[in-house]
């Protein structure tokens, strides 16, 4: 299987005044095409920093990060933006839909930055909205949609460029239990279709849906054995 | 992408209608005042220029004050000047102030000027009706007069003055013509003047010498040399007493007048440009507020793949948009203002294409210059911090 992600000895630290805080220490992580991984950790454990580095929003201080075989550890801002556009689909806890754009226009947004012509953008965005079950809500503004629907729009937006990696940061954090379950099922479905997915969460129940769970604590990553029933589902 | 940016900028401007309007107001006022001021000054300048030019750029004015021994220029000396190289002709003035009487009505303190035929031939616009003074009048010292428009109005209300007899300084003259009324900024108004042949004036006004002389040139480029030659004649006549006379080259006067006007124009435009700078600061302020408000949006766009350049372009386009819309509104308002002011003051305005181009260029430049810093700041926002800010 294709290797999507390969991180070797990733370190990242911040300075607060004179004091150095080691947020990530020698993180090693590998993922293959079709993997469904959860990163589980309490707040302050370094999981946000890890997500930023995986999502090419930030670069590590040291170590090597290969994304679909390309080294992205030392790229500049513009190159990182292009990689994010092409390879990463983000799903955020609070959706981050632009309030003045319709669902369709929100989904089109990444394709605008890919430089696709308008007609092609619209076609692909409409397909993706239908895929997440919102084919009839394309013209709606975000505030005319429920929380679950908004997150579906955000997922459609993350998928529309056909990225190598879907990166979700607490995707159910702002949703009620039942809606959260539906969103998790959508992720499982997408994974069955071959999508590579990382869910970052502090919630064991959410993490349990993934095939692999890694724990992060004080900047160190430890991988548990496969969770039997999650593996059984696969 | 560019089209997308323009669409997005437009949406943001429309969404914040009041704020956008107030921001643009600075530019509107700046551009409007530039247009109005330049147009007005240009109009006034054109107006005065054409009047001054009418007086003749090819003319040298000589005023004689004389010395205690010699009060003015004699006819012979005037003829000597007339024979100098590059002199096309000359027109002497013998002037006096006296009363004019027609049909029992008296006008006091009228300027009576003795002139020759050259005075009339060099300016074909001088005459309103009748005929000019000609060589025959001069040779035979005819008792004829050409009168100014105010005299026609006061003495000949509803009467054709041509052929009528008036009494000047006790002597009777036949009116052969009337002068066109001069208006507006006109220099050297002839409305209150009576013109008679200078040969006649010598006798009837009791003046023996010429008090001023207009010399007309063939080639204005050689004016300086001719002025020197005239000085030579005058110095001989007045025994090298330079304060006995003054010489004005009208060409010089017109030139310096025009340079003063264009300086004035620049000065006023400079003052108006200050208000544009203030408008620019307004735009910068609004853009900075917008960026703070839209930090999350910027972070999200970056996460979705917008490069720093794309973000910078989006905000730059927005500020240029604001300033150009403001500039267009300013042009409309400025043109309107210039015309209203012109109607009030009573001069014509000249709103020219270069003025519009200047104003538009200025406002676009303001948008770019004052939009650049905020746009750059937006483009440098760290997407992580930007997303976290919500």
XYZ file of C-alpha atoms in Angstrom:
624
model
C 0.000 0.000 0.000
C 1.115 3.548 -0.691
C 2.735 5.395 2.123
C 0.840 8.641 2.699
C 2.614 9.971 5.730
C 6.024 9.306 7.186
C 7.274 11.271 10.174
C 10.707 10.642 11.659
C 11.972 12.194 14.882
C 9.772 15.261 14.649
C 10.558 17.810 17.351
C 8.917 21.130 18.019
C 9.331 23.504 20.915
C 8.153 26.964 21.831
C 9.668 29.575 24.016
C 7.685 31.304 26.685
C 10.103 33.977 27.773
C 13.397 32.203 28.416
C 11.795 28.860 29.087
C 11.770 26.286 26.313
C 8.681 24.112 26.161
C 9.135 20.896 24.216
C 5.760 20.336 22.650
C 6.698 17.417 20.419
C 9.568 15.078 21.175
C 10.883 12.624 18.619
C 7.515 11.820 17.150
C 7.525 8.881 14.755
C 4.388 8.120 12.754
C 3.667 6.293 9.527
C 0.358 6.007 7.673
C -0.677 4.146 4.552
C -3.376 4.723 2.018
C -6.751 3.870 3.562
C -5.648 4.123 7.175
C -8.068 5.505 9.741
C -6.108 6.884 12.663
C -7.123 8.575 15.876
C -4.789 10.782 17.844
C -6.017 10.726 21.403
C -4.744 13.053 24.059
C -5.788 15.566 26.697
C -5.511 19.263 26.061
C -1.989 20.550 26.375
C -0.559 17.235 25.265
C 0.745 18.626 21.989
C -1.976 17.223 19.753
C -2.799 20.611 18.204
C 0.846 21.172 17.347
C 0.996 17.697 15.855
C -2.081 18.408 13.801
C -0.604 21.714 12.581
C 2.528 19.973 11.444
C 0.644 17.091 9.812
C -1.619 19.670 8.139
C 1.352 21.662 6.832
C 0.250 24.729 8.759
C 3.523 24.642 10.633
C 6.960 23.154 10.124
C 8.943 21.079 12.655
C 12.141 22.297 14.285
C 13.859 19.069 13.406
C 13.035 15.680 11.945
C 11.752 14.619 8.578
C 8.175 14.680 7.330
C 7.289 13.019 4.034
C 3.768 13.583 2.724
C 2.921 11.254 -0.174
C 6.653 10.815 -0.631
C 7.516 14.540 -0.768
C 9.587 16.166 1.922
C 7.562 19.030 3.348
C 9.646 19.749 6.466
C 11.374 22.809 5.059
C 8.972 24.497 2.668
C 8.149 28.190 2.678
C 4.672 29.639 3.240
C 3.634 29.718 -0.390
C 4.735 26.143 -1.063
C 2.988 24.968 2.118
C -0.212 26.695 0.966
C -0.093 24.788 -2.334
C 0.487 21.476 -0.521
C -2.425 22.164 1.846
C -4.642 22.949 -1.092
C -3.763 19.768 -2.941
C -3.035 17.151 -0.312
C -4.889 18.032 2.896
C -8.596 18.309 3.661
C -9.285 20.071 6.962
C -12.351 19.548 9.124
C -12.538 21.823 12.166
C -14.423 21.624 15.423
C -16.387 24.810 14.719
C -16.821 24.194 10.968
C -15.387 27.561 9.850
C -17.825 28.088 6.991
C -17.843 31.595 5.511
C -21.217 33.004 6.624
C -21.954 35.025 3.489
C -21.332 32.211 1.035
C -23.864 29.514 0.208
C -23.083 25.868 0.971
C -22.092 25.388 -2.653
C -19.800 28.442 -2.677
C -18.185 27.311 0.570
C -17.393 23.946 -0.942
C -16.053 25.641 -4.069
C -13.571 27.735 -2.093
C -10.539 25.371 -2.135
C -11.026 24.904 -5.887
C -10.832 28.691 -6.346
C -7.333 28.503 -4.918
C -6.541 25.520 -7.166
C -7.302 27.788 -10.087
C -10.139 25.698 -11.538
C -12.579 27.368 -13.949
C -15.968 28.297 -12.393
C -18.090 25.732 -14.249
C -15.804 22.861 -13.242
C -15.747 24.125 -9.653
C -19.499 24.208 -9.444
C -19.840 20.720 -10.892
C -17.371 19.166 -8.478
C -18.706 21.038 -5.447
C -22.274 19.960 -6.272
C -21.162 16.322 -6.620
C -19.413 16.454 -3.276
C -22.402 18.023 -1.511
C -24.613 15.236 -2.877
C -22.025 12.741 -1.630
C -22.441 13.997 1.969
C -26.235 14.005 1.592
C -26.861 17.729 1.113
C -27.764 17.730 -2.580
C -30.910 19.706 -1.798
C -29.269 22.374 0.414
C -26.713 23.810 -1.995
C -28.161 27.310 -2.071
C -28.549 27.568 1.710
C -26.384 29.911 3.740
C -24.589 28.309 6.706
C -26.958 29.903 9.242
C -29.866 28.197 7.472
C -28.312 24.784 8.200
C -28.170 22.697 11.383
C -24.842 22.009 13.086
C -24.618 18.536 11.618
C -25.416 19.842 8.164
C -22.793 22.555 8.512
C -20.183 19.980 9.435
C -21.213 17.937 6.385
C -20.643 21.021 4.223
C -17.229 21.411 5.840
C -16.465 17.734 5.111
C -17.543 18.210 1.498
C -15.238 21.230 1.331
C -12.376 19.136 2.739
C -12.977 16.379 0.172
C -13.568 18.459 -2.928
C -9.923 18.732 -3.966
C -9.590 14.960 -3.559
C -6.791 15.273 -0.983
C -4.491 12.449 0.095
C -5.314 13.035 3.726
C -8.455 14.082 5.600
C -7.478 15.792 8.832
C -10.270 16.319 11.363
C -9.732 18.254 14.578
C -12.420 17.364 17.144
C -15.021 17.126 14.350
C -17.820 16.241 16.769
C -16.818 18.660 19.516
C -19.507 21.193 18.710
C -22.272 18.660 18.007
C -24.711 16.739 20.184
C -24.259 13.015 20.761
C -26.569 11.755 17.994
C -25.339 14.183 15.343
C -21.761 13.445 16.339
C -22.415 9.760 15.761
C -23.740 10.482 12.274
C -20.638 12.466 11.419
C -18.413 9.651 12.718
C -20.373 7.202 10.557
C -19.779 9.464 7.572
C -16.031 9.306 8.285
C -16.206 5.519 8.524
C -18.028 5.401 5.235
C -15.438 7.625 3.575
C -12.697 5.411 4.976
C -14.367 2.340 3.502
C -14.224 4.153 0.147
C -10.473 4.359 0.570
C -9.940 7.767 2.184
C -7.024 8.156 4.556
C -8.296 9.873 7.695
C -6.843 11.269 10.901
C -9.176 12.289 13.713
C -7.719 14.258 16.558
C -9.780 14.047 19.719
C -9.719 13.864 23.471
C -12.761 11.571 23.483
C -12.028 7.816 23.763
C -15.441 6.905 22.354
C -14.757 8.830 19.189
C -11.216 7.484 18.950
C -12.534 3.954 19.285
C -14.119 4.154 15.826
C -10.695 4.350 14.173
C -8.638 1.319 13.198
C -5.518 2.705 14.836
C -5.289 4.860 17.930
C -2.169 6.685 18.993
C -1.912 8.381 22.346
C -0.114 11.606 22.803
C 1.044 12.750 26.193
C 3.594 15.480 26.955
C 4.681 15.521 23.350
C 5.407 11.819 23.100
C 3.476 9.454 20.896
C 2.643 5.884 21.892
C 0.686 3.498 19.738
C -1.695 1.008 21.343
C -2.502 -2.369 19.847
C -5.454 -2.485 17.458
C -8.725 -2.116 19.243
C -10.428 -5.466 18.638
C -13.961 -4.347 17.753
C -12.796 -1.443 15.608
C -10.557 -3.856 13.739
C -13.409 -6.282 13.499
C -15.542 -3.655 11.832
C -12.953 -3.100 9.187
C -8.739 34.172 -9.374
C -8.618 37.907 -9.979
C -12.287 37.932 -10.881
C -13.018 35.938 -7.722
C -11.076 38.506 -5.696
C -12.972 41.398 -7.245
C -16.282 39.688 -6.531
C -15.268 39.015 -2.949
C -14.092 42.620 -2.416
C -17.341 43.928 -3.820
C -19.346 41.727 -1.449
C -17.386 42.995 1.521
C -17.830 46.629 0.524
C -21.554 46.190 -0.025
C -21.980 44.307 3.226
C -20.566 47.200 5.237
C -22.386 49.925 3.345
C -22.218 52.679 5.942
C -18.642 51.981 6.872
C -17.528 51.776 3.256
C -19.332 55.023 2.515
C -17.691 56.859 5.412
C -14.305 55.492 4.424
C -14.788 56.593 0.851
C -15.967 60.030 1.930
C -12.387 61.116 2.597
C -11.392 60.235 -0.948
C -14.573 61.767 -2.369
C -13.863 65.087 -0.661
C -10.204 64.994 -1.611
C -10.828 64.295 -5.277
C -13.769 66.701 -5.449
C -11.707 69.536 -4.019
C -8.831 68.813 -6.382
C -11.165 68.858 -9.371
C -13.059 71.947 -8.231
C -9.974 73.955 -7.324
C -7.955 73.095 -10.405
C -10.918 73.702 -12.694
C -11.659 77.048 -11.103
C -8.081 78.272 -11.156
C -7.663 76.943 -14.681
C -10.852 78.677 -15.741
C -9.900 81.957 -14.131
C -6.417 81.655 -15.550
C -7.706 80.962 -19.075
C -10.062 83.878 -18.692
C -7.399 86.338 -17.629
C -4.859 84.910 -20.058
C -7.116 85.506 -23.010
C -7.747 89.058 -21.840
C -4.055 89.718 -21.401
C -3.257 88.129 -24.739
C -5.871 90.348 -26.329
C -3.855 93.317 -25.117
C -1.108 91.954 -27.284
C 1.912 89.819 -26.716
C 3.700 91.664 -29.474
C 3.338 95.007 -27.747
C 5.847 97.093 -25.818
C 4.336 99.702 -23.523
C 6.336 102.860 -22.862
C 5.231 105.282 -20.169
C 6.881 108.667 -20.095
C 7.200 110.544 -16.806
C 9.684 113.054 -18.169
C 12.221 115.259 -16.447
C 11.731 118.774 -15.179
C 13.305 120.050 -18.364
C 11.439 117.777 -20.766
C 7.972 116.636 -19.835
C 7.324 114.035 -22.528
C 8.295 112.565 -25.842
C 8.097 114.675 -28.962
C 6.533 113.485 -32.204
C 9.971 113.332 -33.840
C 11.321 111.067 -31.125
C 8.274 108.814 -31.450
C 8.948 108.639 -35.187
C 12.564 107.671 -34.455
C 11.310 104.749 -32.403
C 8.915 103.879 -35.223
C 11.849 103.550 -37.605
C 13.780 101.073 -35.447
C 14.322 97.541 -36.718
C 11.557 95.022 -35.894
C 9.066 97.807 -35.135
C 5.882 97.238 -37.054
C 4.120 100.381 -35.914
C 3.496 102.596 -32.930
C 0.546 104.211 -31.298
C 1.083 107.280 -29.113
C -1.313 108.360 -26.393
C -1.872 111.947 -25.435
C -4.214 111.926 -22.511
C -6.133 114.372 -20.462
C -9.163 114.402 -18.220
C -11.956 116.773 -19.068
C -15.706 117.147 -19.378
C -17.895 115.892 -22.216
C -21.218 117.551 -23.026
C -24.057 116.385 -25.241
C -27.366 118.141 -25.487
C -26.944 119.856 -22.119
C -25.900 116.679 -20.283
C -22.432 116.875 -18.780
C -20.060 113.976 -17.886
C -17.095 115.104 -15.798
C -13.676 113.548 -15.469
C -13.752 111.681 -18.758
C -10.421 110.366 -19.993
C -9.828 111.818 -23.458
C -7.034 110.070 -25.318
C -5.345 111.148 -28.483
C -4.468 108.064 -30.557
C -3.555 107.221 -34.134
C -4.781 104.775 -36.782
C -2.378 102.020 -35.617
C -4.270 101.835 -32.322
C -7.345 100.661 -34.219
C -5.674 98.477 -36.865
C -3.779 96.346 -34.325
C -6.986 95.338 -32.558
C -9.863 94.644 -34.954
C -12.154 93.906 -31.991
C -11.930 97.418 -30.653
C -14.719 99.008 -32.675
C -18.386 98.376 -31.946
C -19.950 100.592 -34.637
C -19.005 103.333 -37.068
C -15.451 103.794 -38.293
C -11.989 104.127 -36.812
C -9.691 107.147 -36.843
C -7.696 107.102 -40.089
C -4.653 108.833 -41.513
C -6.743 111.576 -43.095
C -8.228 112.469 -39.692
C -4.697 112.697 -38.298
C -3.325 114.826 -41.114
C -6.237 117.236 -41.198
C -6.602 117.258 -37.405
C -10.300 116.498 -37.768
C -12.656 117.151 -34.872
C -13.872 113.551 -34.693
C -14.286 111.188 -31.729
C -14.796 107.478 -30.996
C -16.559 107.022 -27.662
C -16.623 104.242 -25.036
C -19.680 102.202 -24.123
C -20.419 103.890 -20.791
C -20.524 107.263 -22.489
C -22.926 105.891 -25.082
C -25.097 104.557 -22.279
C -25.083 107.764 -20.254
C -25.347 110.405 -22.940
C -27.064 108.595 -25.802
C -29.724 106.466 -24.156
C -31.858 105.061 -26.978
C -30.194 107.388 -29.479
C -27.736 106.393 -32.208
C -24.637 108.459 -31.340
C -23.086 108.213 -34.816
C -22.950 111.619 -36.510
C -24.026 113.467 -33.337
C -21.928 116.325 -32.039
C -20.430 116.404 -28.549
C -18.452 119.132 -26.875
C -15.085 118.154 -25.429
C -13.211 120.779 -23.448
C -15.221 123.482 -25.198
C -14.640 122.232 -28.751
C -17.245 120.438 -30.854
C -16.506 116.928 -32.203
C -18.472 114.636 -34.525
C -18.884 111.070 -33.267
C -17.655 108.676 -35.959
C -17.620 105.416 -33.986
C -18.203 103.624 -30.689
C -15.949 101.203 -28.812
C -16.952 97.708 -27.887
C -17.758 97.286 -24.204
C -15.037 95.467 -22.244
C -16.134 93.018 -19.556
C -14.987 90.738 -16.785
C -11.346 90.815 -15.864
C -10.527 93.099 -18.730
C -7.407 95.143 -18.207
C -7.239 98.695 -19.510
C -10.963 99.158 -19.855
C -11.966 101.708 -22.484
C -15.605 101.979 -21.399
C -15.177 105.501 -20.003
C -12.848 106.786 -22.702
C -13.184 109.156 -25.626
C -10.639 108.623 -28.394
C -9.711 111.487 -30.745
C -6.860 111.857 -33.311
C -3.644 112.595 -31.395
C -2.824 115.487 -33.705
C -6.111 117.082 -32.729
C -5.426 116.337 -29.071
C -2.156 118.249 -29.092
C -4.124 121.375 -29.860
C -7.344 120.940 -27.981
C -6.017 119.364 -24.754
C -3.175 121.835 -24.526
C -0.638 119.026 -24.204
C 2.654 119.362 -26.060
C 4.206 115.938 -25.594
C 3.392 112.237 -25.767
C 2.819 110.622 -22.338
C 2.798 107.014 -23.490
C 3.615 105.036 -26.551
C 2.618 101.510 -27.618
C 5.154 99.934 -29.939
C 4.102 96.911 -32.032
C 6.691 94.338 -33.027
C 7.115 92.157 -36.094
C 8.881 89.339 -34.267
C 8.301 88.818 -30.545
C 11.429 86.634 -30.310
C 13.534 89.718 -30.934
C 11.649 91.747 -28.309
C 14.671 92.030 -26.000
C 16.851 93.561 -28.719
C 14.104 95.993 -29.684
C 13.642 97.031 -26.046
C 17.373 97.812 -25.928
C 17.143 99.904 -29.089
C 14.126 101.808 -27.757
C 16.018 102.468 -24.530
C 18.786 103.933 -26.663
C 16.404 106.445 -28.239
C 14.784 107.296 -24.911
C 18.104 107.718 -23.121
C 19.155 110.197 -25.761
C 15.853 112.034 -25.441
C 16.003 112.213 -21.650
C 19.725 112.606 -21.229
C 20.229 109.116 -19.728
C 17.811 109.705 -16.871
C 16.394 106.225 -16.564
C 13.633 107.200 -14.162
C 12.086 109.393 -16.844
C 10.328 106.441 -18.418
C 9.320 102.796 -17.979
C 9.226 100.072 -20.600
C 6.997 97.016 -20.316
C 7.315 94.155 -22.719
C 3.802 92.682 -22.778
C 5.228 89.301 -23.804
C 7.191 89.191 -20.526
C 4.141 90.201 -18.537
C 1.995 87.479 -20.115
C 4.699 84.922 -19.530
C 5.187 85.754 -15.865
C 1.439 85.946 -15.381
C 1.021 82.458 -16.790
C 3.767 81.049 -14.597
C 2.129 82.626 -11.527
C -1.191 81.044 -12.459
C 0.261 77.586 -12.956
C 2.067 77.881 -9.639
C -1.190 78.863 -7.995
C -2.858 75.873 -9.604
C -0.174 73.538 -8.248
C -0.367 75.081 -4.810
C -4.123 74.599 -4.581
C -3.849 71.045 -5.892
C -1.207 70.417 -3.249
C -3.534 71.627 -0.517
C -6.319 69.433 -1.868
C -3.928 66.497 -2.025
C -3.539 66.716 1.742
C -7.206 65.809 2.102
C -6.563 62.809 -0.155
C -3.823 61.661 2.175
C -6.244 61.988 5.082
C -8.727 59.925 3.062
C -6.012 57.352 2.495
C -5.408 57.050 6.215
C -9.159 56.452 6.579
C -8.922 53.595 4.102
C -5.933 52.135 5.895
C -7.805 52.323 9.179
C -10.848 50.543 7.788
C -8.714 47.855 6.190
C -6.929 47.191 9.463
C -10.268 46.892 11.250
C -11.532 44.568 8.520
C -8.486 42.358 8.882
C -8.933 42.108 12.623
C -12.582 41.220 12.099
C -11.796 38.663 9.470
C -8.785 37.016 11.072
C -10.548 33.668 11.207
C -11.607 33.966 7.597
C -8.018 34.701 6.589
C -6.805 31.713 8.616
C -9.384 29.457 7.017
C -8.578 30.639 3.507
C -4.919 29.980 4.185
C -5.680 26.498 5.509
C -7.661 25.819 2.323
C -4.672 26.760 0.218
C -4.655 30.536 -0.266
C -1.056 31.690 -0.659
C 0.147 34.862 1.085
C 0.136 36.565 -2.307
C -3.532 35.685 -2.907
C -4.537 37.094 0.476
C -2.543 40.269 -0.093
C -4.128 40.675 -3.511
C -7.632 40.285 -2.072
C -7.186 43.062 0.476
C -5.293 45.290 -1.905
C -8.091 44.994 -4.457
C -10.580 45.893 -1.771
C -8.773 49.104 -0.840
C -8.189 50.038 -4.482
C -11.880 49.395 -5.101
C -12.825 51.740 -2.266
C -10.555 54.508 -3.453
C -11.563 54.221 -7.106
C -15.275 54.315 -6.321
C -14.521 57.266 -4.056
C -12.515 58.851 -6.849
C -15.347 58.512 -9.369
C -17.852 59.989 -6.922
C -15.347 62.755 -6.227
C -15.054 63.565 -9.911
C -18.820 63.900 -10.219
C -19.073 66.014 -7.087
C -16.041 68.104 -8.030
C -17.366 68.880 -11.505
C -20.710 69.852 -10.031
C -19.035 72.003 -7.390
C -16.795 73.725 -9.933
C -19.786 74.603 -12.083
C -21.820 75.915 -9.141
C -18.893 78.018 -7.902
C -18.253 79.256 -11.409
C -21.855 80.341 -11.773
C -21.678 82.146 -8.429
C -18.391 83.913 -9.112
C -19.145 84.514 -12.754
C -16.154 82.996 -14.457
C -16.145 80.004 -16.714
C -14.492 76.769 -15.563
C -12.337 74.515 -17.607
C -12.625 70.893 -16.452
C -10.083 69.085 -18.540
C -9.227 65.452 -19.160
C -5.762 65.821 -17.599
C -7.439 67.018 -14.408
C -9.668 63.925 -14.355
C -6.733 61.659 -15.085
C -4.713 63.306 -12.344
C -7.536 62.922 -9.815
C -8.189 59.290 -10.775
C -4.507 58.451 -10.713
C -4.189 60.073 -7.330
C -7.051 58.135 -5.804
C -5.872 54.812 -7.237
C -2.416 55.548 -5.879
C -3.919 56.304 -2.474
C -5.687 52.923 -2.560
C -2.484 51.092 -3.409
C -0.233 52.960 -0.999
C -2.561 52.907 1.986
C -3.900 49.432 1.227
C -0.481 47.910 0.958
C 0.423 47.848 4.641
C -2.887 46.280 5.825
C -2.852 43.781 2.944
C 0.672 42.776 3.777
C -0.250 42.351 7.403
C -3.164 40.092 6.396
C -0.929 38.018 4.154
C 1.537 37.478 6.989
C -1.016 36.283 9.513
C -0.061 32.908 10.821
C -2.944 30.553 9.910
C -2.663 28.711 13.220
C -3.064 31.879 15.284
C -5.716 33.143 12.918
C -7.822 29.990 13.286
C -7.366 29.910 17.025
C -8.635 33.484 17.419
C -12.282 32.470 17.275
